[in-house]
Tab-separated table of C-alpha atoms in Angstrom:
chain	number	residue	atom	x	y	z
A	1	MET	CA	3.304	-45.791	-22.304
A	2	SER	CA	1.346	-43.323	-24.067
A	3	LYS	CA	1.865	-39.640	-23.111
A	4	LYS	CA	-0.639	-37.706	-21.730
A	5	GLN	CA	-2.821	-35.700	-23.859
A	6	PHE	CA	-4.808	-32.118	-23.349
A	7	ASP	CA	-6.883	-29.802	-25.272
A	8	VAL	CA	-4.983	-26.917	-23.732
A	9	LEU	CA	-1.616	-26.896	-21.983
A	10	VAL	CA	-0.610	-23.499	-20.314
A	11	ILE	CA	3.103	-22.799	-19.484
A	12	GLY	CA	3.271	-20.867	-16.406
A	13	GLY	CA	0.980	-20.484	-13.554
A	14	GLY	CA	0.775	-16.709	-12.746
A	15	PRO	CA	-2.271	-14.548	-12.965
A	16	GLY	CA	-2.482	-15.153	-16.889
A	17	GLY	CA	-1.498	-18.504	-16.825
A	18	TYR	CA	-3.669	-19.774	-14.018
A	19	VAL	CA	-6.697	-17.910	-15.110
A	20	ALA	CA	-6.321	-19.357	-18.611
A	21	ALA	CA	-6.246	-22.894	-17.319
A	22	ILE	CA	-9.415	-22.413	-15.044
A	23	ARG	CA	-11.456	-20.654	-17.939
A	24	ALA	CA	-10.278	-23.313	-20.402
A	25	ALA	CA	-11.442	-25.953	-18.208
A	26	GLN	CA	-14.966	-23.995	-17.548
A	27	LEU	CA	-15.469	-23.919	-21.037
A	28	GLY	CA	-15.080	-27.727	-21.340
A	29	PHE	CA	-11.511	-28.208	-22.611
A	30	SER	CA	-9.163	-30.803	-20.736
A	31	ALA	CA	-6.537	-28.501	-19.184
A	32	ALA	CA	-3.151	-28.222	-17.746
A	33	CYS	CA	-0.808	-25.634	-16.425
A	34	ALA	CA	3.043	-26.405	-16.363
A	35	GLU	CA	4.927	-24.452	-13.528
A	36	SER	CA	8.343	-24.248	-12.690
A	37	ASN	CA	8.963	-21.257	-10.498
A	38	PRO	CA	11.377	-21.929	-7.363
A	39	TYR	CA	8.649	-21.036	-4.587
A	40	ALA	CA	8.089	-24.138	-3.210
A	41	ASP	CA	4.909	-25.016	-1.301
A	42	PRO	CA	4.308	-27.117	1.542
A	43	LYS	CA	4.862	-30.393	-0.675
A	44	GLY	CA	7.777	-29.169	-2.751
A	45	GLU	CA	6.126	-28.384	-5.766
A	46	PRO	CA	6.717	-25.022	-7.478
A	47	ARG	CA	3.846	-22.704	-6.157
A	48	LEU	CA	1.084	-21.494	-8.559
A	49	GLY	CA	0.647	-17.320	-8.912
A	50	GLY	CA	3.680	-16.367	-10.380
A	51	THR	CA	5.378	-13.118	-9.464
A	52	CYS	CA	2.190	-11.489	-8.634
A	53	LEU	CA	1.201	-13.685	-5.880
A	54	ASN	CA	4.653	-14.622	-4.566
A	55	VAL	CA	7.136	-12.047	-4.865
A	56	GLY	CA	4.894	-8.809	-6.234
A	57	CYS	CA	1.521	-7.604	-5.871
A	58	ILE	CA	-0.002	-9.354	-2.973
A	59	PRO	CA	3.393	-9.464	-0.621
A	60	SER	CA	3.679	-5.788	-1.346
A	61	LYS	CA	0.242	-5.219	-0.482
A	62	ALA	CA	0.386	-6.448	2.606
A	63	LEU	CA	3.767	-4.526	3.632
A	64	LEU	CA	2.035	-1.591	2.613
A	65	HIS	CA	-0.808	-2.233	4.776
A	66	THR	CA	0.959	-2.990	7.758
A	67	SER	CA	3.261	0.259	7.381
A	68	HIS	CA	0.336	2.501	6.453
A	69	MET	CA	-1.043	1.430	9.869
A	70	PHE	CA	2.327	2.018	11.954
A	71	GLU	CA	2.429	5.516	10.309
A	72	GLU	CA	-1.237	6.530	11.218
A	73	ALA	CA	-0.477	5.215	14.917
A	74	SER	CA	2.793	7.375	14.595
A	75	HIS	CA	1.515	10.421	13.437
A	76	ASP	CA	-2.126	10.612	12.830
A	77	PHE	CA	-3.990	9.003	15.821
A	78	ALA	CA	-3.044	11.863	18.196
A	79	ASP	CA	-5.249	14.189	15.965
A	80	GLN	CA	-8.117	12.242	16.533
A	81	GLY	CA	-7.772	11.934	20.089
A	82	ILE	CA	-6.160	8.298	20.214
A	83	LYS	CA	-3.523	8.079	22.411
A	84	VAL	CA	-1.293	4.656	21.836
A	85	GLY	CA	2.214	5.914	22.981
A	86	THR	CA	5.251	5.530	20.809
A	87	PRO	CA	4.649	2.360	18.495
A	88	SER	CA	7.346	0.184	17.637
A	89	ILE	CA	7.306	-2.117	14.539
A	90	ASP	CA	8.328	-5.769	14.568
A	91	VAL	CA	9.534	-6.681	11.203
A	92	PRO	CA	9.842	-10.348	11.291
A	93	THR	CA	6.299	-10.622	12.474
A	94	MET	CA	5.275	-8.195	9.707
A	95	VAL	CA	7.114	-10.337	6.961
A	96	ALA	CA	5.640	-13.306	8.366
A	97	ARG	CA	2.227	-12.150	8.118
A	98	LYS	CA	3.125	-11.306	4.664
A	99	ALA	CA	3.971	-14.931	3.889
A	100	LYS	CA	0.960	-16.069	5.723
A	101	ILE	CA	-1.245	-14.257	3.197
A	102	VAL	CA	0.847	-15.658	0.206
A	103	ASP	CA	0.543	-19.285	1.433
A	104	GLN	CA	-3.153	-18.864	1.581
A	105	LEU	CA	-3.606	-17.712	-1.797
A	106	THR	CA	-1.347	-19.639	-3.545
A	107	GLY	CA	-3.029	-22.414	-1.857
A	108	GLY	CA	-6.095	-21.497	-3.017
A	109	ILE	CA	-5.457	-21.644	-6.609
A	110	LYS	CA	-4.647	-25.355	-6.271
A	111	GLY	CA	-7.685	-25.649	-4.716
A	112	LEU	CA	-9.459	-23.942	-7.870
A	113	PHE	CA	-7.259	-26.150	-10.111
A	114	LYS	CA	-8.907	-29.178	-8.105
A	115	LYS	CA	-12.514	-27.497	-8.047
A	116	ASN	CA	-12.095	-26.955	-12.231
A	117	LYS	CA	-10.359	-30.548	-12.814
A	118	VAL	CA	-7.061	-28.382	-14.282
A	119	THR	CA	-3.896	-30.852	-14.099
A	120	MET	CA	-1.018	-29.024	-12.522
A	121	LEU	CA	2.208	-29.984	-13.854
A	122	PRO	CA	5.368	-29.425	-11.968
A	123	GLY	CA	8.243	-28.611	-14.341
A	124	HIS	CA	9.381	-25.706	-16.945
A	125	GLY	CA	7.408	-25.944	-20.179
A	126	SER	CA	9.247	-26.061	-23.551
A	127	PHE	CA	8.484	-26.719	-27.383
A	128	VAL	CA	9.654	-30.008	-28.661
A	129	GLY	CA	7.580	-29.490	-31.916
A	130	GLN	CA	4.199	-29.689	-34.078
A	131	THR	CA	2.615	-32.939	-34.417
A	132	ALA	CA	-0.495	-33.993	-36.213
A	133	ASP	CA	-2.896	-33.015	-33.298
A	134	GLY	CA	-1.286	-30.090	-32.037
A	135	TRP	CA	2.003	-29.579	-30.358
A	136	ASP	CA	4.405	-31.910	-28.041
A	137	ILE	CA	5.670	-29.633	-25.075
A	138	LYS	CA	8.596	-31.071	-22.523
A	139	VAL	CA	7.396	-30.774	-18.985
A	140	GLY	CA	10.343	-31.645	-16.703
A	141	ASP	CA	11.159	-35.047	-17.954
A	142	GLU	CA	7.912	-36.023	-19.784
A	143	VAL	CA	6.383	-35.118	-23.135
A	144	ILE	CA	3.220	-33.534	-23.187
A	145	GLY	CA	0.805	-33.642	-25.865
A	146	ALA	CA	-1.622	-30.403	-26.568
A	147	LYS	CA	-3.857	-29.304	-29.424
A	148	GLN	CA	-3.257	-25.642	-28.185
A	149	VAL	CA	-0.840	-23.899	-26.345
A	150	ILE	CA	-0.737	-20.781	-24.138
A	151	ILE	CA	2.654	-19.013	-23.184
A	152	ALA	CA	2.056	-17.321	-20.035
A	153	THR	CA	5.991	-17.057	-18.646
A	154	GLY	CA	5.886	-13.760	-17.240
A	155	SER	CA	8.419	-11.634	-16.440
A	156	THR	CA	11.611	-11.227	-14.032
A	157	ALA	CA	13.238	-7.907	-12.502
A	158	ARG	CA	15.757	-6.220	-15.044
A	159	HIS	CA	19.290	-6.225	-13.252
A	160	LEU	CA	22.096	-3.665	-14.210
A	161	PRO	CA	25.506	-4.325	-15.502
A	162	GLY	CA	27.950	-3.779	-12.737
A	163	ILE	CA	25.262	-3.756	-9.894
A	164	PRO	CA	25.311	-7.354	-8.156
A	165	VAL	CA	21.945	-8.304	-7.036
A	166	ASP	CA	22.187	-11.196	-4.045
A	167	ASN	CA	18.805	-10.026	-2.519
A	168	THR	CA	20.638	-9.427	0.974
A	169	LEU	CA	22.487	-6.076	0.368
A	170	ILE	CA	21.279	-5.393	-3.013
A	171	CYS	CA	18.165	-6.194	-3.802
A	172	ASP	CA	15.572	-6.638	-6.539
A	173	ASN	CA	11.567	-7.020	-5.854
A	174	ILE	CA	12.415	-10.127	-4.110
A	175	GLY	CA	14.769	-9.206	-1.708
A	176	ALA	CA	12.810	-5.884	-1.097
A	177	LEU	CA	9.994	-7.664	0.337
A	178	ASP	CA	11.858	-9.953	2.778
A	179	LEU	CA	14.028	-7.349	4.751
A	180	ASP	CA	14.497	-8.766	8.220
A	181	ALA	CA	14.976	-5.245	9.487
A	182	VAL	CA	14.387	-1.458	8.876
A	183	PRO	CA	17.251	0.006	7.162
A	184	LYS	CA	18.531	3.463	8.405
A	185	ARG	CA	19.349	4.536	5.110
A	186	LEU	CA	17.579	2.778	1.902
A	187	GLY	CA	18.617	3.385	-1.731
A	188	LEU	CA	16.294	2.639	-4.577
A	189	ILE	CA	17.562	2.991	-8.294
A	190	GLY	CA	14.131	3.633	-10.363
A	191	SER	CA	10.821	5.672	-9.655
A	192	GLY	CA	8.379	3.374	-11.317
A	193	VAL	CA	5.499	1.265	-9.430
A	194	ILE	CA	7.836	-0.721	-7.438
A	195	GLY	CA	10.582	1.696	-6.462
A	196	LEU	CA	7.892	4.134	-5.037
A	197	GLU	CA	5.801	1.182	-3.539
A	198	MET	CA	9.029	-0.196	-1.858
A	199	GLY	CA	10.147	3.326	-0.710
A	200	SER	CA	7.184	3.940	1.037
A	201	VAL	CA	7.162	0.840	2.770
A	202	TRP	CA	10.335	1.472	4.378
A	203	ARG	CA	10.240	5.115	4.499
A	204	ARG	CA	6.850	4.716	7.032
A	205	LEU	CA	8.772	2.461	9.151
A	206	GLY	CA	11.575	4.887	9.880
A	207	ALA	CA	14.169	4.391	6.922
A	208	GLU	CA	15.760	7.256	5.242
A	209	VAL	CA	14.773	6.803	1.342
A	210	THR	CA	16.581	8.453	-1.641
A	211	ILE	CA	15.171	7.238	-4.873
A	212	LEU	CA	17.729	7.547	-8.114
A	213	GLU	CA	15.642	8.131	-11.333
A	214	ALA	CA	17.276	8.436	-14.823
A	215	MET	CA	14.425	10.342	-16.098
A	216	ASP	CA	14.143	13.835	-16.111
A	217	SER	CA	10.513	13.782	-15.276
A	218	PHE	CA	8.741	12.507	-12.413
A	219	LEU	CA	5.828	9.346	-12.954
A	220	GLY	CA	6.220	10.162	-17.043
A	221	ALA	CA	3.370	7.822	-17.723
A	222	ALA	CA	0.954	9.724	-15.243
A	223	ASP	CA	-1.073	12.473	-16.106
A	224	GLN	CA	1.335	15.489	-15.166
A	225	ASP	CA	-1.152	17.113	-12.917
A	226	VAL	CA	-1.039	13.697	-11.043
A	227	ALA	CA	2.400	13.788	-11.414
A	228	LYS	CA	2.937	16.844	-9.826
A	229	GLU	CA	1.126	16.695	-7.256
A	230	ALA	CA	2.398	13.010	-6.021
A	231	GLN	CA	5.921	14.758	-6.305
A	232	LYS	CA	4.999	17.336	-3.903
A	233	VAL	CA	3.149	14.865	-1.637
A	234	PHE	CA	6.010	12.713	-1.593
A	235	ALA	CA	8.841	15.066	-1.052
A	236	LYS	CA	6.765	16.471	1.950
A	237	GLN	CA	6.569	13.029	3.454
A	238	GLY	CA	10.464	12.713	3.383
A	239	LEU	CA	10.843	10.419	0.369
A	240	ALA	CA	13.777	11.924	-1.314
A	241	VAL	CA	13.371	11.752	-5.622
A	242	LYS	CA	16.752	12.622	-7.766
A	243	LEU	CA	15.914	12.969	-11.279
A	244	GLY	CA	17.991	12.716	-14.403
A	245	VAL	CA	20.311	10.523	-12.567
A	246	LYS	CA	23.137	8.562	-14.376
A	247	VAL	CA	24.389	5.921	-11.752
A	248	GLY	CA	28.005	5.009	-11.922
A	249	LYS	CA	29.991	2.501	-9.786
A	250	VAL	CA	28.171	0.659	-6.909
A	251	THR	CA	30.709	-0.589	-4.317
A	252	PRO	CA	29.566	-3.192	-1.377
A	253	ALA	CA	31.473	-2.502	1.792
A	254	LYS	CA	33.886	-5.483	2.659
A	255	ASN	CA	31.828	-6.275	5.524
A	256	LYS	CA	28.624	-6.473	3.482
A	257	LYS	CA	26.689	-3.996	5.671
A	258	SER	CA	26.717	-1.067	3.179
A	259	VAL	CA	26.892	0.110	-0.411
A	260	THR	CA	28.249	2.954	-1.925
A	261	VAL	CA	26.460	4.187	-5.007
A	262	GLU	CA	28.375	7.163	-7.248
A	263	PHE	CA	26.133	8.727	-9.411
A	264	GLU	CA	25.536	12.063	-11.418
A	265	ASP	CA	22.737	14.440	-11.552
A	266	LYS	CA	22.158	18.072	-12.282
A	267	ASP	CA	24.105	18.879	-9.309
A	268	GLY	CA	27.544	17.040	-10.720
A	269	ALA	CA	29.148	13.929	-9.214
A	270	GLN	CA	28.158	12.693	-6.152
A	271	LYS	CA	28.137	9.764	-4.016
A	272	ALA	CA	25.934	8.088	-1.405
A	273	VAL	CA	26.229	5.376	1.117
A	274	PHE	CA	23.146	3.014	1.757
A	275	ASP	CA	22.505	0.049	4.368
A	276	LYS	CA	20.277	-1.477	1.340
A	277	LEU	CA	19.993	-0.772	-2.105
A	278	ILE	CA	17.031	-1.539	-4.115
A	279	VAL	CA	17.131	-1.962	-8.074
A	280	SER	CA	14.147	-1.086	-9.749
A	281	VAL	CA	14.263	-0.502	-13.416
A	282	GLY	CA	11.787	-2.322	-14.957
A	283	ARG	CA	11.226	-6.002	-16.064
A	284	VAL	CA	11.985	-8.440	-18.836
A	285	PRO	CA	9.891	-11.077	-20.250
A	286	ASN	CA	10.688	-14.896	-19.604
A	287	THR	CA	10.920	-16.355	-22.959
A	288	ASP	CA	14.211	-18.499	-22.575
A	289	GLY	CA	13.579	-22.336	-22.078
A	290	LEU	CA	10.554	-22.042	-24.379
A	291	ASN	CA	12.906	-23.577	-27.300
A	292	ALA	CA	11.313	-20.773	-29.482
A	293	GLU	CA	14.109	-20.707	-32.052
A	294	ALA	CA	13.690	-24.566	-33.089
A	295	VAL	CA	9.920	-24.229	-33.556
A	296	GLY	CA	9.837	-21.175	-35.081
A	297	LEU	CA	8.115	-18.911	-32.578
A	298	LYS	CA	8.605	-15.235	-33.642
A	299	LEU	CA	9.732	-12.936	-30.766
A	300	THR	CA	10.224	-9.018	-30.792
A	301	ASP	CA	13.155	-7.137	-30.808
A	302	ARG	CA	12.642	-6.799	-27.076
A	303	GLY	CA	12.548	-10.134	-26.716
A	304	MET	CA	8.565	-10.866	-26.007
A	305	VAL	CA	6.590	-13.295	-27.999
A	306	ASP	CA	5.032	-11.639	-30.997
A	307	VAL	CA	1.382	-11.516	-31.064
A	308	ASN	CA	-1.542	-10.067	-32.880
A	309	ASP	CA	-4.756	-8.129	-31.356
A	310	HIS	CA	-6.358	-11.437	-30.146
A	311	CYS	CA	-2.814	-13.002	-28.356
A	312	GLN	CA	-2.153	-15.103	-31.367
A	313	THR	CA	1.305	-15.977	-32.483
A	314	ASN	CA	2.908	-16.904	-35.311
A	315	LEU	CA	2.465	-20.519	-34.776
A	316	PRO	CA	-0.931	-22.306	-35.058
A	317	GLY	CA	-2.626	-23.243	-31.801
A	318	VAL	CA	-0.267	-21.287	-30.011
A	319	TRP	CA	-1.177	-18.282	-28.188
A	320	ALA	CA	0.842	-15.740	-25.820
A	321	VAL	CA	-0.647	-13.681	-22.673
A	322	GLY	CA	0.590	-11.313	-20.030
A	323	ASP	CA	4.101	-9.746	-19.175
A	324	VAL	CA	5.710	-12.009	-22.002
A	325	VAL	CA	3.897	-10.119	-24.854
A	326	ARG	CA	3.321	-6.288	-25.561
A	327	GLY	CA	1.174	-3.859	-23.583
A	328	PRO	CA	1.720	-2.986	-20.094
A	329	MET	CA	2.843	-5.716	-17.316
A	330	LEU	CA	-0.007	-5.779	-15.168
A	331	ALA	CA	-1.805	-8.571	-13.155
A	332	HIS	CA	-5.006	-7.755	-14.366
A	333	LYS	CA	-4.280	-7.052	-18.073
A	334	ALA	CA	-2.745	-10.940	-18.014
A	335	MET	CA	-6.078	-12.239	-16.717
A	336	GLU	CA	-8.322	-10.514	-19.153
A	337	GLU	CA	-6.007	-11.518	-21.936
A	338	ALA	CA	-5.969	-15.301	-20.747
A	339	VAL	CA	-10.086	-14.885	-20.635
A	340	MET	CA	-10.165	-13.497	-23.946
A	341	VAL	CA	-7.757	-16.409	-25.548
A	342	CYS	CA	-9.645	-18.957	-24.130
A	343	GLU	CA	-13.119	-17.716	-25.404
A	344	LEU	CA	-11.753	-17.206	-28.767
A	345	MET	CA	-10.470	-21.014	-28.663
A	346	ALA	CA	-14.132	-21.647	-27.985
A	347	GLY	CA	-15.430	-20.062	-30.557
A	348	GLN	CA	-16.652	-16.782	-28.545
A	349	ALA	CA	-16.377	-13.208	-28.864
A	350	GLY	CA	-13.361	-12.621	-26.448
A	351	HIS	CA	-12.477	-9.361	-25.696
A	352	CYS	CA	-9.737	-7.242	-24.317
A	353	ASP	CA	-9.648	-3.339	-24.316
A	354	PHE	CA	-6.276	-1.987	-23.940
A	355	ASN	CA	-7.772	1.768	-23.475
A	356	THR	CA	-9.893	0.569	-20.341
A	357	ILE	CA	-6.896	-1.160	-18.419
A	358	PRO	CA	-6.643	0.728	-15.055
A	359	TRP	CA	-3.114	1.682	-13.615
A	360	VAL	CA	-2.576	1.886	-9.893
A	361	ILE	CA	0.194	2.648	-7.613
A	362	TYR	CA	-0.370	1.844	-4.182
A	363	THR	CA	1.292	4.482	-2.562
A	364	SER	CA	-0.145	7.367	0.112
A	365	PRO	CA	-2.064	8.823	-1.410
A	366	GLU	CA	-2.866	6.175	-4.070
A	367	ILE	CA	-2.654	7.087	-7.394
A	368	ALA	CA	-4.861	5.449	-10.766
A	369	TRP	CA	-5.686	6.224	-14.094
A	370	VAL	CA	-7.713	4.846	-16.672
A	371	GLY	CA	-7.539	6.163	-20.335
A	372	LYS	CA	-5.682	8.957	-21.875
A	373	THR	CA	-3.581	11.768	-20.191
A	374	GLU	CA	-4.147	15.154	-21.202
A	375	GLN	CA	-0.848	15.480	-22.244
A	376	GLN	CA	-1.535	12.422	-24.666
A	377	LEU	CA	-4.792	14.330	-25.871
A	378	LYS	CA	-3.022	17.471	-26.453
A	379	ALA	CA	-0.138	15.917	-28.718
A	380	ASP	CA	-3.084	13.796	-30.748
A	381	GLY	CA	-4.945	17.119	-31.189
A	382	VAL	CA	-7.823	15.488	-29.428
A	383	ALA	CA	-10.410	18.673	-28.428
A	384	TYR	CA	-11.444	17.820	-24.796
A	385	ARG	CA	-12.854	19.297	-21.600
A	386	ALA	CA	-11.904	18.655	-18.027
A	387	GLY	CA	-13.210	18.562	-14.558
A	388	LYS	CA	-11.107	18.397	-11.722
A	389	ILE	CA	-12.354	18.174	-8.036
A	390	PRO	CA	-10.019	17.789	-4.907
A	391	PHE	CA	-10.774	15.755	-1.835
A	392	MET	CA	-10.723	18.498	0.513
A	393	ALA	CA	-14.170	19.442	-0.864
A	394	ASN	CA	-15.168	15.959	0.052
A	395	GLY	CA	-16.684	15.508	3.398
A	396	ARG	CA	-15.942	11.618	3.633
A	397	ALA	CA	-12.184	12.420	2.710
A	398	LEU	CA	-12.385	14.961	5.554
A	399	GLY	CA	-13.597	12.783	8.190
A	400	MET	CA	-11.372	10.228	6.859
A	401	GLY	CA	-8.251	12.347	7.364
A	402	ALA	CA	-7.304	12.424	3.813
A	403	PRO	CA	-8.173	15.303	2.204
A	404	THR	CA	-4.958	15.043	-0.348
A	405	GLY	CA	-5.456	14.928	-3.896
A	406	PHE	CA	-8.331	15.145	-6.434
A	407	VAL	CA	-10.101	13.372	-9.354
A	408	LYS	CA	-9.799	14.792	-13.079
A	409	MET	CA	-11.897	13.868	-15.788
A	410	LEU	CA	-11.224	14.181	-19.585
A	411	ALA	CA	-14.020	13.957	-21.921
A	412	CYS	CA	-14.436	14.510	-25.675
A	413	ALA	CA	-15.772	18.392	-26.428
A	414	GLU	CA	-17.728	17.121	-29.170
A	415	THR	CA	-19.636	13.791	-27.663
A	416	ASP	CA	-18.683	14.437	-24.180
A	417	ARG	CA	-17.429	10.606	-24.381
A	418	ILE	CA	-15.216	9.904	-21.295
A	419	LEU	CA	-11.561	9.827	-22.767
A	420	GLY	CA	-9.556	9.463	-19.298
A	421	VAL	CA	-9.959	9.736	-15.615
A	422	HIS	CA	-6.980	10.449	-13.262
A	423	ILE	CA	-7.202	10.110	-9.364
A	424	ILE	CA	-4.615	10.657	-6.523
A	425	GLY	CA	-6.062	10.021	-3.243
A	426	ALA	CA	-7.256	7.908	-0.616
A	427	ASN	CA	-8.631	4.595	-2.308
A	428	ALA	CA	-8.136	5.586	-5.714
A	429	SER	CA	-7.642	1.929	-6.511
A	430	GLU	CA	-11.096	1.383	-5.596
A	431	LEU	CA	-12.337	4.459	-7.449
A	432	ILE	CA	-11.319	4.281	-10.639
A	433	SER	CA	-13.119	0.926	-11.388
A	434	GLU	CA	-16.436	3.140	-12.012
A	435	ALA	CA	-14.280	5.076	-14.839
A	436	VAL	CA	-13.718	1.789	-16.047
A	437	VAL	CA	-17.168	0.606	-16.286
A	438	ALA	CA	-18.254	3.920	-17.789
A	439	MET	CA	-15.593	3.785	-20.530
A	440	GLU	CA	-16.347	0.467	-21.324
A	441	PHE	CA	-19.758	1.375	-22.455
A	442	HIS	CA	-18.268	4.411	-24.167
A	443	GLY	CA	-20.358	6.369	-21.363
A	444	ALA	CA	-20.211	10.131	-21.265
A	445	ALA	CA	-19.154	12.530	-18.492
A	446	GLU	CA	-22.910	13.301	-18.066
A	447	ASP	CA	-23.896	9.759	-17.707
A	448	LEU	CA	-21.913	9.982	-14.482
A	449	ALA	CA	-23.175	13.407	-13.691
A	450	ARG	CA	-26.814	11.824	-13.739
A	451	ILE	CA	-25.978	8.888	-11.579
A	452	CYS	CA	-26.919	9.327	-7.656
A	453	HIS	CA	-23.802	8.629	-5.666
A	454	ALA	CA	-24.163	7.963	-2.051
A	455	HIS	CA	-23.551	10.489	0.565
A	456	PRO	CA	-20.954	10.964	2.224
A	457	THR	CA	-18.506	8.792	0.224
A	458	MET	CA	-15.333	9.207	-1.567
A	459	SER	CA	-16.960	8.281	-4.873
A	460	GLU	CA	-18.957	11.674	-4.877
A	461	ALA	CA	-15.592	13.148	-5.865
A	462	VAL	CA	-16.080	11.283	-9.353
A	463	HIS	CA	-19.479	12.575	-9.510
A	464	GLU	CA	-18.332	16.193	-8.924
A	465	ALA	CA	-15.561	15.737	-11.603
A	466	ALA	CA	-18.033	14.533	-14.198
A	467	LEU	CA	-20.330	17.635	-13.369
A	468	ALA	CA	-17.435	19.807	-13.577
A	469	VAL	CA	-16.652	18.683	-17.367
A	470	ASP	CA	-19.592	20.605	-17.893
A	471	LYS	CA	-18.934	23.443	-15.575
A	472	ARG	CA	-21.631	22.996	-13.221
A	473	PRO	CA	-20.109	21.251	-9.768
A	474	LEU	CA	-22.630	21.453	-6.814
A	475	HIS	CA	-19.925	21.113	-4.003
A	476	PHE	CA	-16.635	23.070	-5.308
């Protein structure tokens, strides 16, 4: 029996993989997608969507929304004259709602595959060897032929030596999304995006949350104005963040109902007992099982697939996108790379600009930024002007009861071109898109300053920040 043959075979069905398969099909290629994750759909097949849809972006945002509503009902409704009594949280119902959303979206991708005539191949894809027409890839027990291959195998949570993750007592991102009750004492190792978001969820629901961070600075990747504001706000909320921590021995109790963490910080040797512990110290690329060495696929020192600016590997007709290659491990970055690769394969001008990829942390207040921080511009010797407007001066923010935070815009002192925008405040995840569009078109602060923004809206703070770059804000 002859083997199945496709123009494009994508290994991995996460955001980068499923988007690549769909875009390839839209461009006229016969496309297939191999997926082997352990999250089974109702028919027992691996579910599409990768970490993002199954145990990452989507389920975490569902929990964040529920916990935000709970906190508003507990603390903010009374200020607006709303009386609801003392609310309670049904954690299993919250988790079930999250699971329903995941099922809906992952099932939706299967529908998109059917609509675009993409073939789903259950099983892990690994290279067999090069052929006259492209590559042979083993998927499960079957060998598939493909003219071009896109590696989109994503990443998994990094674990620490001596800290056994069982996703019951000691959890990574997977277990953190499936707790069956609010822990009284929750510990998190790592204050990155996942740590802050999961810490926020369970703190809002009543947990005493302590975050142990190895770095001496908080949110080192963010603009320091934003980081300082966030640290102040989170501390006020009751999120305890310890910096410069060196974690030592981690000992689960014999009854598996608590865990003791020994650590050192500026105050010396300490220990803390937690009912649950979440390890959130970054992610590692999934390259095991690709059979990379056998076919000569080049990997970096960090274990990522080595690619050029267009996501081409060292092998002809083999590409790689998303968490498995250099750059930020963000779902939307993976999607952009996937579209670029497929359009390049079709002879079009694919495009992906890392300078305009937005970052978002879905805490409360939200944090979002795009482009350079003020610290980076200073280090690079770039002359710039800054405009900064607090949400306290924004009528819509006050009406929403969300006056915390600000918008900060950085523009070139010579050309006025926008170099970076940094937001901490309600709806920052949505507001940042205006800055991304402006920067994609190489826009100037003056361009945004001359655009009429609806009143009253949160986006007026972006408008005012653009005006402030030229020292002419109208409402602050």
